[in-house]
Short mmCIF file of C-alpha atoms in Angstrom, two decimals:
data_model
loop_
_atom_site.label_atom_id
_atom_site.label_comp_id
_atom_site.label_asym_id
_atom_site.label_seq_id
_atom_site.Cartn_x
_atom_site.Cartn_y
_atom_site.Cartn_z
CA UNK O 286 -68.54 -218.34 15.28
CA UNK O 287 -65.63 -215.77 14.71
CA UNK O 288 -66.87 -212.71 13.67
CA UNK O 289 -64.34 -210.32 11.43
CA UNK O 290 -65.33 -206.63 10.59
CA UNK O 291 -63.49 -206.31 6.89
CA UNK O 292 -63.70 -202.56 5.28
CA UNK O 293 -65.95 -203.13 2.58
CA UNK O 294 -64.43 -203.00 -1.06
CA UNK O 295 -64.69 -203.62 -4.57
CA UNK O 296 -65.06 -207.73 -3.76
CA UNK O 297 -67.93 -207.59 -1.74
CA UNK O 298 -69.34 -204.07 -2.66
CA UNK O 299 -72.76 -205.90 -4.85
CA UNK O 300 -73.10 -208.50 -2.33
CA UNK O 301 -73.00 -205.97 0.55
CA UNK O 302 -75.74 -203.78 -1.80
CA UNK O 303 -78.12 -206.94 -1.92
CA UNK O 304 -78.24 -207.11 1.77
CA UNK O 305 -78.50 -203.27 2.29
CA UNK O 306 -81.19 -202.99 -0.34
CA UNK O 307 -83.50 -206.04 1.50
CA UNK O 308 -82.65 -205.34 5.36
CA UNK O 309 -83.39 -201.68 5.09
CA UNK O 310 -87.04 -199.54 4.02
CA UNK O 311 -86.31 -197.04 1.35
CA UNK O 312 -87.23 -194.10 3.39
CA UNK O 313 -84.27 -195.32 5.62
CA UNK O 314 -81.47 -195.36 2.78
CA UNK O 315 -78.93 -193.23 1.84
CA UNK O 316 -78.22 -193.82 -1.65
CA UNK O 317 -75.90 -196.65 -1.78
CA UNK O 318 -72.92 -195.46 -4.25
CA UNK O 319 -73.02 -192.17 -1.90
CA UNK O 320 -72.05 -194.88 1.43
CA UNK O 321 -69.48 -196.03 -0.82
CA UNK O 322 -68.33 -192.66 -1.95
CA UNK O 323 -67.91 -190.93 1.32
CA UNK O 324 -66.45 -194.47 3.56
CA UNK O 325 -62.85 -194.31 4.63
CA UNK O 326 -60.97 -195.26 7.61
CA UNK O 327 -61.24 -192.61 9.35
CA UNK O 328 -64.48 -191.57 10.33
CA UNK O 329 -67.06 -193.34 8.05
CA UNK O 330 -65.75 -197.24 8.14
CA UNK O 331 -68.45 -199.18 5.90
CA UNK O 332 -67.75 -202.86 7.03
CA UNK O 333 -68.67 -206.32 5.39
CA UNK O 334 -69.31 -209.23 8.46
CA UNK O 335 -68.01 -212.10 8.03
CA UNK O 336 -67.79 -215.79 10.00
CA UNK O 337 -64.49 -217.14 8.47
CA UNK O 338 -65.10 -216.60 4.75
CA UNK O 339 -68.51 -216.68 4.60
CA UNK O 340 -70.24 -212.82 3.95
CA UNK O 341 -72.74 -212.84 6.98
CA UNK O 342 -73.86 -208.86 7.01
CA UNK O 343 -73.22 -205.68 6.86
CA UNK O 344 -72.14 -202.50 9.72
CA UNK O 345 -71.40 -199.12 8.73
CA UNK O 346 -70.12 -196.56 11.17
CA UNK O 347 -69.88 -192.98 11.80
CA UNK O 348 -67.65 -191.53 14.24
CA UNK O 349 -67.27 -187.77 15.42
CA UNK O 350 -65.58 -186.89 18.66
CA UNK O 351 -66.24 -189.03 20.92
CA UNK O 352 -69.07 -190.40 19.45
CA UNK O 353 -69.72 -193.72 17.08
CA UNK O 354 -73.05 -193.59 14.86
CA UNK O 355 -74.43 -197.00 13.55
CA UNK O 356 -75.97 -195.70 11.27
CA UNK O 357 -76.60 -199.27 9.41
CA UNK O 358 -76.35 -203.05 10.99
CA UNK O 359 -77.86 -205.92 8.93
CA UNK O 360 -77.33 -209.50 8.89
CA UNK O 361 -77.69 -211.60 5.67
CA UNK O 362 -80.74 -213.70 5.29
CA UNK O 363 -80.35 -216.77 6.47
CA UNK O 364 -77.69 -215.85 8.81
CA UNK O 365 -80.29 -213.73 11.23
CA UNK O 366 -80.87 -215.46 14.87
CA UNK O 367 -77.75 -217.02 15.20
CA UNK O 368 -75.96 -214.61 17.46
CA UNK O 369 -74.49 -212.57 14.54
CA UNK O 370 -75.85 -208.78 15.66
CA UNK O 371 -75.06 -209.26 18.58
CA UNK O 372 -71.26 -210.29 18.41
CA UNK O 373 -70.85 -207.24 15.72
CA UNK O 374 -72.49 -204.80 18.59
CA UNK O 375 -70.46 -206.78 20.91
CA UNK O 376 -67.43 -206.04 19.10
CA UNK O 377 -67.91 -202.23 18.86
CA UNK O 378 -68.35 -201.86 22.24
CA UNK O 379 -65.15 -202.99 22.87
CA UNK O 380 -63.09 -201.01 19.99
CA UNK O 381 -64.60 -197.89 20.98
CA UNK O 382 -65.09 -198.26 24.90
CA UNK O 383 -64.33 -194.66 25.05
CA UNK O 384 -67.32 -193.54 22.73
CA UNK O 385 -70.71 -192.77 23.28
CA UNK O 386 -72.54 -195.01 21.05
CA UNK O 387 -75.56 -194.77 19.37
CA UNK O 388 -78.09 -195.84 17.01
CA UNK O 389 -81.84 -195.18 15.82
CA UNK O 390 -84.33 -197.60 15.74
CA UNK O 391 -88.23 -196.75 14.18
CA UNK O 392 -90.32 -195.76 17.05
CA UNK O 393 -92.11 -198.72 18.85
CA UNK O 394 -95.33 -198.05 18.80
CA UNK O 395 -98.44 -200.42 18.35
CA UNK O 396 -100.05 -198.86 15.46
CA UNK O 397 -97.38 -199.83 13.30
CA UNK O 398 -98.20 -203.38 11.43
CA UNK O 399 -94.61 -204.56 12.56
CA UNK O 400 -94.57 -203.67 16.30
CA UNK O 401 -93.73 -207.27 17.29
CA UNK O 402 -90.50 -206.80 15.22
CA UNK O 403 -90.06 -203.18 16.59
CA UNK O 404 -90.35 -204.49 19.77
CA UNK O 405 -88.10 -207.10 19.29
CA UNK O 406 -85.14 -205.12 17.90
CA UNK O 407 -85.27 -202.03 20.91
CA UNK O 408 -85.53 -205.58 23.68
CA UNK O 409 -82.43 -206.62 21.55
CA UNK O 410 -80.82 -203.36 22.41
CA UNK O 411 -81.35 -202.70 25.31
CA UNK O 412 -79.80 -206.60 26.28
CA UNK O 413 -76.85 -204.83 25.16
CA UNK O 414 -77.05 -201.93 27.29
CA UNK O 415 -78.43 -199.23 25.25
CA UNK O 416 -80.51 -197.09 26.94
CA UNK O 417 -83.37 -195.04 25.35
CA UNK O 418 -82.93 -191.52 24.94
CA UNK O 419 -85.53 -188.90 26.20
CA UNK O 420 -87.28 -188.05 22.77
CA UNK O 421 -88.50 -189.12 19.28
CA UNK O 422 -86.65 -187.99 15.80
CA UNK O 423 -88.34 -187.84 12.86
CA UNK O 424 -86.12 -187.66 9.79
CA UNK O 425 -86.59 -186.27 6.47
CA UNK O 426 -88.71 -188.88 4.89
CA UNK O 427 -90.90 -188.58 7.79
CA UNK O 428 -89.88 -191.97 9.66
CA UNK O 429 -90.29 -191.37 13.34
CA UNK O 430 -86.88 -192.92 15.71
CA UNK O 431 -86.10 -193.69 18.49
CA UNK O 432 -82.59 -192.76 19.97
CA UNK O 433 -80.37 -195.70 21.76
CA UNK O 434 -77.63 -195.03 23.52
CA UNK O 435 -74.96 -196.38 25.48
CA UNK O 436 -71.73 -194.63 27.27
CA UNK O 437 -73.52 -191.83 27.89
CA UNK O 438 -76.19 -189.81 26.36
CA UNK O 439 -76.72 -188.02 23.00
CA UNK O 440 -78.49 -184.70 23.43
CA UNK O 441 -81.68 -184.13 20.63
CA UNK O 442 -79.43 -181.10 18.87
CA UNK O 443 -76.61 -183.75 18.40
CA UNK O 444 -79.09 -186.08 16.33
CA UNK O 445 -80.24 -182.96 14.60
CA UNK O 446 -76.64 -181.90 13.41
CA UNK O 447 -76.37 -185.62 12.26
CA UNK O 448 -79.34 -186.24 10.16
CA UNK O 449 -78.47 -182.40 8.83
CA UNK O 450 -75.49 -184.25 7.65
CA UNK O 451 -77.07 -186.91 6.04
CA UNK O 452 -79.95 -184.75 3.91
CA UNK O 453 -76.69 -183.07 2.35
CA UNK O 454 -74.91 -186.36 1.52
CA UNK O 455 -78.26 -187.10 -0.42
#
């Protein structure tokens, strides 16, 4: 496996959409043509995975000071479980080894119907040496997160100013 992170662009941009609309809950999108509207390569970098030339997933990025959002990882069906996620997160890590990195998973919490595979995804995490930050977020569709972190820590007010961001991007 050689995993390549390739800005996304007009030849993968519906391929890239399929995967984002499956891997992801509505209530956990941003309106897709606005992700396309707003990446650059600068400080939102909306990335297409792939293993040689085969499109494997999908990683988009925010960064702001010194710190890197991932605000969206997904792996292709059929492409999930085979080491994938973790050489992308992998891969960050050692771009932006300056950074404090984060992410938001939904809370884990066994009165959700999918708690094995919220379980799963925060163990997969923390393998990687995210750390869980000391509260919950609940965003503007209501979904309660979890904070992960690594590098460091990200303070509540800095996930508010984020998701602030986010409501006005639509």
């Amino acid at each position: 496996m050689t995993i390549q992170l390739r800005k996304a662009d007009g030849t993968n941009f519906k391929a890239l959409e399929k995967i984002y609309g499956y891997s992801f809950p509505q209530e956990e999108q941003i309106t897709y043509q606005v992700l396309i509207d707003v990446s650059n390569d600068t400080d939102h970098l909306f990335y297409a995975i792939y293993d040689d030339e085969a499109l494997v997933g999908l990683n988009y990025l925010i960064v702001k000071e010194d710190r890197l959002y991932v605000l969206y990882l997904a792996i292709a069906d059929g492409h999930q479980s085979q080491g994938y996620g973790k050489a992308v997160i992998r891969e960050i890590l050692r771009r932006y080894p300056d950074y404090r990195i984060y992410l938001n998973i939904e809370e884990v919490d066994a009165k959700y119907a999918n708690y094995t595979q919220r379980v799963k995804r925060k163990d997969f995490y923390l393998s990687l040496g995210f750390e869980s930050q000391p509260y919950l977020f609940t965003n503007e569709k209501g979904v309660v997160l979890e904070t992960l972190a690594v590098n460091g820590t990200i303070a509540y007010e800095e996930m508010e100013e984020l998701f602030a961001y986010f409501v006005r991007l639509g």
